[in-house]
Amino acid sequence: MTDAAGSVGFGPPSNQGCDDVALPGGIGSQRNGVLPVARQDVGHPASHQVSLAWRSLLLIRAGAGRFRPRARDNLRDGTAQGRINVRVSESTARTDVALVGAGIMSATLAALLRLLEPQWSITLVERLDAVAVESSSPWNNAGTGHAGLCELNYTPERGGSIDITKAVLINEQFQVTRQFWAYAVENGVLTDPSFLNAVPHVSFVRGADGVDYLRRRRQALAHNPLFAATELIDDADEFARRLPLMAAQRDFSEPVALNWAPDGTDVDFGSLAKQLVGFCVRGGATALFGHEVGNLTRNGDGSWTLRMLDRHTGEKRKLAAKFVFIGAGGGALPLLQKSGINEVRGFAGFPIGGRFLRTDNPALTAEHRAKVYGVPAPGAPPLGALHLDLRFVNGKSWLVFGPYAGWSPKYLKHGHASDLPRSVRWNNVVSMLGAGMTEKTLIAYLLRQLRLTRADRMRALREFAPGAADPDWELTVAGQRVQVIRPAEKTGGALEFGTTVVGSADGSIAGLLGGSPGASTAVPIMLDVLRGCFANRYQAWLPRLKEMVPSLGTQLSQEPRLYDEVRSWSAQALQLNSL
């Protein structure tokens, strides 16, 4: 396997300094379809004069549209011997790395690459006019801070025993992410740690069978250092002390229990993504907003040409990139299909939307200072279990209850009704039909959800908070998640919940498909992208990566002393004070 983009190689930036900026606006007038900087959002210095990002991206040429004589780079061993010799049109710009989508995944990968290879040019392309407007928006996330502490679908009961494998894996991944955030705060990558807040994660069950399951779950996890701080609460008075909103008007003649994890967190991924993009921009990266990638084609040298539309001016543009990452949420699958890589053949997507009830009533938010997850309903997708969460959005406390499933053929909240039908290919029809035949329970669940009334939703909320009053709560529409359908031998296709990285064999392009736990495990997922797409560079990067993630390469669940050390360090760096 060769390095990313085959032989084209990464070199020094092309005319890319701190002036090469185009970020979400509100400051100054729009020029040439490139929006100026929202300095308060991305940490851009207020004294900096914004220039046209696109103009600065255009290539410097020698002669009739040619670069200097042919020279190739070995991207896997990291030797850069010169620029490639290819014809480019007058309207084609060039970059080492192109990132499609301005959400948490692209922002995380951009920050990692900026730290590892500061001389590489990076261009981020976003169809909307701001960072993290789609799946990474705090209002478009079904849940945040997933660490396997309270999500009961991660600890299923099989054959009379509790399987904790998935919960431990998710927690290990979140610890990697948390360590990188701590490093980023200490080293100026992130300037405001308020995107992360300590919020207990709690499992909630009702009935004798539920209490018995939760007790056995606690016993199964007790030996693991990642879950050592959790405690079982089955006393009504203690329940009321911890969760007064849920205790009010509750009939405690029915057995109830909580599994309380004090070391949970709430994450505003929108704020986090803005800070990461801001760090990259200050280091010389370019961000193009209001630019939609409509197609991409592989060039003869192994690089890629992205064909974009400036949605503000209607101008068509092209960007040549040596490595492409598609972190466009639900928009990733159609673009991977258009790339023509064999690895995406047979893959399809099934969109599932979400809705929530929410309130910012201070009297209510003061009475509920936790994220409380219930038992998933029959047929509900993973992480489709109802939960009553304390969230912090732009520094303000909210309570959010849901999700209630919705459905639309759109792959993005700001997408098109034609997204699903246009993704159908001859090579994925069998996968889609196979998944449809095997997911009848899920389809029935979605149909039931679509029939829910306001009264039905409030009735579900009152199972958590019996005293909930209708006027306090409003319904809001969350984002779209496109669940992965992959080829399967026995059934033709299988619907999967989680995230999947699909990339070309030569490592020149990769994209992320799927949803939860998603953002909470962004760093290990992007490390997998680096390992897969830059195999020969990865070993050279490891010492630096271990500075960012001290536990990298180890299992913290098997290293209790190391876990205590990195947990204490990251909590201090991230200013995590218990509620």
Coordinates of N, CA and C in Angstrom, one line a residue, residues 98-263:
A98 N -7.3 18.1 1.4 CA -8.6 18.7 1.3 C -9.6 18.0 2.3
L99 N -10.3 18.7 3.1 CA -11.2 18.2 4.0 C -12.6 18.7 3.7
V100 N -13.5 17.8 3.4 CA -14.9 18.1 3.0 C -15.8 18.0 4.2
G101 N -16.4 19.2 4.6 CA -17.2 19.2 5.8 C -16.5 19.9 6.9
A102 N -17.2 20.8 7.6 CA -16.5 21.5 8.7 C -17.1 21.1 10.0
G103 N -17.3 19.8 10.2 CA -17.7 19.3 11.5 C -16.6 18.8 12.4
I104 N -16.9 18.1 13.4 CA -15.9 17.7 14.4 C -14.9 16.7 13.8
M105 N -15.3 15.9 12.9 CA -14.3 14.9 12.4 C -13.3 15.6 11.5
S106 N -13.7 16.4 10.6 CA -12.7 17.1 9.7 C -11.9 18.1 10.6
A107 N -12.5 18.7 11.6 CA -11.7 19.7 12.4 C -10.7 18.9 13.2
T108 N -11.0 17.7 13.7 CA -10.1 16.9 14.5 C -8.9 16.5 13.6
L109 N -9.2 16.0 12.5 CA -8.2 15.5 11.6 C -7.3 16.7 11.1
A110 N -7.9 17.8 10.9 CA -7.1 19.0 10.5 C -6.1 19.4 11.6
A111 N -6.6 19.4 12.8 CA -5.7 19.8 13.9 C -4.6 18.8 14.1
L112 N -4.9 17.5 14.0 CA -3.8 16.5 14.1 C -2.8 16.7 13.0
L113 N -3.2 16.9 11.8 CA -2.2 17.1 10.7 C -1.5 18.4 10.9
R114 N -2.1 19.4 11.3 CA -1.4 20.7 11.5 C -0.3 20.5 12.6
L115 N -0.6 19.7 13.6 CA 0.4 19.5 14.7 C 1.5 18.6 14.2
L116 N 1.2 17.6 13.4 CA 2.2 16.6 12.9 C 3.0 17.1 11.7
E117 N 2.4 17.8 10.8 CA 3.0 18.3 9.6 C 2.6 19.8 9.3
P118 N 3.2 20.7 10.1 CA 2.8 22.1 10.0 C 3.1 22.7 8.6
Q119 N 4.0 22.1 7.8 CA 4.3 22.7 6.5 C 3.3 22.3 5.4
W120 N 2.4 21.3 5.7 CA 1.4 20.9 4.7 C 0.3 22.0 4.6
S121 N -0.1 22.2 3.4 CA -1.3 23.1 3.1 C -2.6 22.3 3.3
I122 N -3.5 22.9 4.0 CA -4.8 22.3 4.3 C -5.9 23.2 3.9
T123 N -6.9 22.6 3.2 CA -8.0 23.4 2.8 C -9.3 22.7 3.2
L124 N -10.1 23.3 4.0 CA -11.4 22.8 4.4 C -12.5 23.4 3.6
V125 N -13.4 22.6 3.1 CA -14.5 23.0 2.2 C -15.8 22.7 2.8
E126 N -16.7 23.7 3.1 CA -18.0 23.5 3.7 C -19.1 24.1 2.9
R127 N -20.1 23.3 2.7 CA -21.2 23.8 1.8 C -22.1 24.9 2.5
L128 N -22.1 24.8 3.9 CA -22.9 25.8 4.6 C -22.0 27.0 5.0
D129 N -22.5 27.9 5.8 CA -21.8 29.2 6.0 C -21.2 29.3 7.4
A130 N -21.0 28.2 8.0 CA -20.4 28.2 9.4 C -19.8 26.9 9.7
V131 N -19.0 26.9 10.8 CA -18.5 25.6 11.3 C -19.5 24.9 12.1
A132 N -19.6 23.5 11.9 CA -20.4 22.7 12.8 C -21.9 23.0 12.8
V133 N -22.4 23.3 11.6 CA -23.9 23.6 11.5 C -24.7 22.3 11.4
E134 N -24.1 21.3 10.8 CA -24.9 20.1 10.6 C -24.8 19.1 11.8
S135 N -24.2 17.9 11.7 CA -24.2 16.9 12.7 C -23.5 17.3 14.0
S136 N -22.6 18.2 13.9 CA -21.8 18.6 15.1 C -22.4 19.7 15.9
S137 N -23.5 20.3 15.4 CA -24.2 21.3 16.2 C -24.7 20.7 17.5
P138 N -24.6 21.4 18.6 CA -25.1 20.9 19.8 C -26.6 20.5 19.8
W139 N -27.4 21.1 18.9 CA -28.8 20.8 18.8 C -29.1 19.7 17.9
N140 N -28.1 19.2 17.2 CA -28.3 18.1 16.2 C -27.7 16.8 16.7
N141 N -27.2 16.8 17.9 CA -26.6 15.6 18.5 C -27.7 14.9 19.4
A142 N -27.8 13.6 19.2 CA -28.7 12.8 20.0 C -28.2 12.8 21.4
G143 N -26.9 12.7 21.6 CA -26.3 12.6 22.9 C -24.9 13.0 22.8
T144 N -24.3 13.5 23.9 CA -22.9 13.9 23.9 C -22.1 13.3 25.0
G145 N -20.8 13.2 24.8 CA -20.0 12.7 25.9 C -20.1 11.2 26.1
H146 N -20.5 10.4 25.0 CA -20.7 9.0 25.2 C -19.4 8.3 25.6
A147 N -19.4 7.6 26.7 CA -18.3 6.9 27.2 C -18.6 5.5 27.7
G148 N -19.8 5.0 27.4 CA -20.2 3.7 27.8 C -20.6 3.6 29.2
L149 N -20.7 4.7 29.9 CA -20.9 4.7 31.4 C -22.4 4.4 31.7
C150 N -23.3 4.9 30.9 CA -24.7 4.7 31.2 C -25.6 4.2 30.1
E151 N -25.1 4.0 28.9 CA -25.9 3.6 27.8 C -26.1 2.1 27.9
L152 N -27.3 1.6 28.2 CA -27.5 0.2 28.5 C -27.4 -0.7 27.3
N153 N -27.5 -0.1 26.1 CA -27.4 -0.9 24.9 C -26.0 -1.4 24.7
Y154 N -25.0 -0.8 25.4 CA -23.6 -1.2 25.3 C -23.3 -2.4 26.3
T155 N -24.3 -2.8 27.1 CA -24.1 -3.9 28.0 C -25.2 -4.8 28.0
P156 N -25.4 -5.5 26.8 CA -26.5 -6.4 26.7 C -26.4 -7.7 27.5
E157 N -27.5 -8.3 27.8 CA -27.5 -9.5 28.5 C -27.6 -10.7 27.6
R158 N -26.6 -11.6 27.6 CA -26.6 -12.7 26.7 C -26.4 -14.0 27.6
G159 N -27.3 -14.9 27.4 CA -27.2 -16.2 28.1 C -27.1 -16.1 29.6
G160 N -27.8 -15.1 30.2 CA -27.8 -14.9 31.6 C -26.6 -14.1 32.2
S161 N -25.7 -13.6 31.3 CA -24.6 -12.8 31.8 C -24.5 -11.5 31.0
I162 N -23.9 -10.5 31.6 CA -23.8 -9.2 31.1 C -22.5 -9.1 30.3
D163 N -22.7 -8.7 29.0 CA -21.5 -8.5 28.1 C -21.1 -7.1 28.2
I164 N -19.9 -6.8 28.7 CA -19.4 -5.4 28.9 C -18.4 -5.0 27.9
T165 N -18.2 -5.8 26.9 CA -17.1 -5.6 25.9 C -17.3 -4.3 25.2
K166 N -18.5 -4.0 24.7 CA -18.7 -2.7 24.0 C -18.6 -1.5 24.9
A167 N -19.1 -1.6 26.1 CA -18.9 -0.4 27.0 C -17.5 -0.1 27.3
V168 N -16.7 -1.1 27.5 CA -15.3 -0.9 27.8 C -14.6 -0.3 26.6
L169 N -14.9 -0.8 25.4 CA -14.3 -0.3 24.1 C -14.6 1.2 23.9
I170 N -15.9 1.5 24.1 CA -16.3 2.9 23.9 C -15.6 3.8 24.9
N171 N -15.5 3.4 26.2 CA -14.8 4.2 27.2 C -13.3 4.3 26.9
E172 N -12.7 3.3 26.5 CA -11.3 3.4 26.1 C -11.1 4.4 25.0
Q173 N -12.0 4.4 24.0 CA -11.9 5.4 22.9 C -12.1 6.8 23.4
F174 N -13.1 7.0 24.3 CA -13.3 8.3 24.8 C -12.2 8.8 25.6
Q175 N -11.5 7.9 26.3 CA -10.3 8.4 27.1 C -9.2 8.9 26.2
V176 N -9.1 8.3 25.0 CA -8.1 8.8 24.0 C -8.5 10.2 23.6
T177 N -9.8 10.4 23.2 CA -10.3 11.7 22.9 C -10.0 12.7 24.0
R178 N -10.3 12.4 25.2 CA -10.2 13.3 26.3 C -8.7 13.7 26.5
Q179 N -7.8 12.8 26.4 CA -6.4 13.1 26.5 C -5.9 14.1 25.5
F180 N -6.4 13.9 24.2 CA -6.0 14.8 23.2 C -6.6 16.2 23.5
W181 N -7.8 16.3 24.0 CA -8.3 17.6 24.3 C -7.5 18.3 25.4
A182 N -7.1 17.5 26.4 CA -6.3 18.0 27.5 C -4.9 18.6 27.0
Y183 N -4.3 17.8 26.1 CA -3.1 18.3 25.5 C -3.3 19.5 24.7
A184 N -4.4 19.6 23.9 CA -4.8 20.7 23.1 C -5.0 22.0 24.0
V185 N -5.6 21.8 25.1 CA -5.7 23.0 26.0 C -4.4 23.5 26.5
E186 N -3.6 22.5 27.0 CA -2.3 22.9 27.5 C -1.3 23.5 26.5
N187 N -1.5 23.2 25.2 CA -0.6 23.7 24.2 C -1.2 24.7 23.3
G188 N -2.3 25.3 23.7 CA -2.9 26.5 23.0 C -3.7 26.1 21.7
V189 N -3.9 24.8 21.5 CA -4.7 24.5 20.3 C -6.2 24.8 20.7
L190 N -6.6 24.6 21.9 CA -7.9 25.0 22.4 C -7.7 26.0 23.4
T191 N -8.4 27.1 23.2 CA -8.2 28.3 24.1 C -9.3 28.4 25.2
D192 N -10.4 27.7 25.0 CA -11.5 27.8 26.0 C -12.0 26.4 26.3
P193 N -11.7 25.9 27.5 CA -12.1 24.5 27.8 C -13.6 24.4 28.2
S194 N -14.3 25.5 28.2 CA -15.7 25.5 28.6 C -16.6 24.7 27.7
F195 N -16.1 24.2 26.6 CA -16.9 23.3 25.7 C -17.2 21.9 26.4
L196 N -16.4 21.6 27.5 CA -16.5 20.4 28.2 C -16.9 20.7 29.6
N197 N -17.9 20.0 30.1 CA -18.4 20.2 31.5 C -18.6 18.8 32.1
A198 N -18.3 18.8 33.4 CA -18.6 17.5 34.2 C -20.0 17.4 34.5
V199 N -20.6 16.3 34.0 CA -22.0 16.0 34.3 C -22.1 14.5 34.5
P200 N -22.7 14.1 35.7 CA -22.8 12.6 35.9 C -23.6 11.9 34.8
H201 N -23.2 10.7 34.5 CA -23.9 9.9 33.6 C -24.7 8.8 34.4
V202 N -25.9 8.6 34.1 CA -26.8 7.8 35.0 C -27.6 6.8 34.2
S203 N -27.7 5.6 34.6 CA -28.6 4.6 34.0 C -29.8 4.5 34.9
F204 N -31.0 4.4 34.3 CA -32.3 4.5 35.1 C -33.1 3.3 34.7
V205 N -33.6 2.5 35.7 CA -34.4 1.3 35.4 C -35.6 1.3 36.3
R206 N -36.7 0.7 35.9 CA -37.9 0.5 36.7 C -38.3 -0.9 36.8
G207 N -38.9 -1.3 37.9 CA -39.4 -2.7 38.0 C -38.3 -3.6 38.6
A208 N -38.8 -4.7 39.1 CA -37.9 -5.7 39.8 C -36.8 -6.2 38.8
D209 N -37.3 -6.6 37.6 CA -36.3 -7.2 36.6 C -35.3 -6.1 36.2
G210 N -35.7 -4.9 36.0 CA -34.8 -3.9 35.7 C -33.7 -3.6 36.8
V211 N -34.2 -3.6 38.0 CA -33.2 -3.4 39.1 C -32.3 -4.6 39.2
D212 N -32.7 -5.8 39.0 CA -31.9 -6.9 39.0 C -30.8 -6.9 37.9
Y213 N -31.2 -6.5 36.7 CA -30.3 -6.3 35.6 C -29.2 -5.3 36.0
L214 N -29.7 -4.1 36.5 CA -28.7 -3.0 36.7 C -27.7 -3.5 37.8
R215 N -28.2 -4.2 38.8 CA -27.3 -4.7 39.9 C -26.2 -5.6 39.3
R216 N -26.7 -6.5 38.4 CA -25.7 -7.5 37.8 C -24.8 -6.7 36.9
R217 N -25.3 -5.7 36.2 CA -24.4 -4.9 35.3 C -23.3 -4.2 36.1
R218 N -23.7 -3.7 37.3 CA -22.7 -3.0 38.2 C -21.7 -4.0 38.6
Q219 N -22.1 -5.2 39.0 CA -21.1 -6.2 39.4 C -20.2 -6.6 38.3
A220 N -20.7 -6.7 37.0 CA -19.9 -7.1 35.9 C -18.8 -6.0 35.6
L221 N -19.1 -4.7 35.9 CA -18.2 -3.7 35.6 C -17.3 -3.3 36.8
A222 N -17.6 -3.8 38.0 CA -16.9 -3.3 39.2 C -15.4 -3.5 39.1
H223 N -15.0 -4.6 38.5 CA -13.5 -4.9 38.5 C -12.7 -4.0 37.5
N224 N -13.4 -3.3 36.7 CA -12.7 -2.5 35.6 C -12.5 -1.1 36.1
P225 N -11.2 -0.7 36.1 CA -10.9 0.7 36.6 C -11.6 1.8 35.9
L226 N -12.0 1.6 34.7 CA -12.7 2.7 33.9 C -14.1 2.9 34.5
F227 N -14.6 1.9 35.3 CA -16.0 2.1 35.8 C -16.0 2.0 37.3
A228 N -14.8 2.1 37.9 CA -14.7 1.8 39.4 C -15.5 2.9 40.2
A229 N -15.7 4.1 39.6 CA -16.3 5.1 40.4 C -17.8 5.0 40.4
T230 N -18.4 4.2 39.6 CA -19.9 4.1 39.5 C -20.4 3.4 40.7
E231 N -21.7 3.8 41.1 CA -22.3 3.2 42.2 C -23.8 2.9 41.9
L232 N -24.3 1.9 42.6 CA -25.7 1.6 42.4 C -26.6 2.3 43.5
I233 N -27.7 2.9 43.1 CA -28.5 3.6 44.0 C -29.9 3.0 43.9
D234 N -30.4 2.4 44.9 CA -31.8 1.8 44.9 C -32.6 2.3 46.1
D235 N -32.1 3.3 46.8 CA -32.8 3.9 47.9 C -33.6 5.1 47.4
A236 N -34.9 5.2 47.8 CA -35.7 6.3 47.3 C -35.3 7.6 47.8
D237 N -34.8 7.7 49.1 CA -34.4 9.0 49.6 C -33.1 9.5 48.8
E238 N -32.2 8.6 48.6 CA -31.0 9.0 47.9 C -31.3 9.3 46.4
F239 N -32.2 8.6 45.8 CA -32.7 8.9 44.5 C -33.2 10.3 44.5
A240 N -34.0 10.7 45.4 CA -34.6 12.1 45.5 C -33.5 13.1 45.7
R241 N -32.5 12.8 46.5 CA -31.5 13.8 46.7 C -30.6 14.0 45.5
R242 N -30.4 13.0 44.7 CA -29.6 13.1 43.5 C -30.3 13.7 42.3
L243 N -31.6 13.3 42.2 CA -32.4 13.7 41.0 C -33.8 14.2 41.5
P244 N -33.8 15.4 42.0 CA -35.1 15.9 42.6 C -36.2 16.0 41.5
L245 N -35.8 16.4 40.3 CA -36.8 16.6 39.3 C -37.5 15.3 38.9
M246 N -36.7 14.2 38.9 CA -37.3 12.9 38.6 C -38.0 12.2 39.8
A247 N -37.7 12.7 41.0 CA -38.3 12.1 42.2 C -39.7 12.8 42.4
A248 N -39.8 14.0 42.0 CA -41.1 14.8 42.3 C -42.3 14.1 41.7
Q249 N -43.3 13.8 42.6 CA -44.5 13.1 42.2 C -44.4 11.7 41.8
R250 N -43.2 11.1 42.1 CA -43.0 9.7 41.7 C -43.5 8.7 42.7
D251 N -44.2 7.7 42.3 CA -44.6 6.6 43.2 C -43.5 5.6 43.4
F252 N -42.9 5.7 44.5 CA -41.7 4.8 44.8 C -42.2 3.4 45.3
S253 N -43.5 3.1 45.2 CA -43.9 1.7 45.4 C -43.4 0.8 44.3
E254 N -43.1 1.4 43.2 CA -42.5 0.6 42.1 C -41.0 0.6 42.3
P255 N -40.3 -0.5 42.2 CA -38.8 -0.5 42.4 C -38.2 0.3 41.3
V256 N -37.2 1.1 41.7 CA -36.4 1.9 40.7 C -34.9 1.8 41.2
A257 N -34.0 2.0 40.2 CA -32.6 2.0 40.6 C -31.9 2.9 39.6
L258 N -30.7 3.4 40.1 CA -29.8 4.2 39.2 C -28.4 3.6 39.3
N259 N -27.7 3.7 38.2 CA -26.3 3.5 38.2 C -25.6 4.8 37.9
W260 N -24.9 5.3 38.9 CA -24.4 6.7 38.9 C -22.9 6.7 38.6
A261 N -22.6 7.4 37.5 CA -21.2 7.5 37.2 C -20.8 9.0 37.3
P262 N -20.1 9.4 38.3 CA -19.8 10.8 38.6 C -18.8 11.4 37.6
D263 N -18.1 10.6 36.8 CA -17.1 11.1 36.0 C -17.5 11.3 34.5

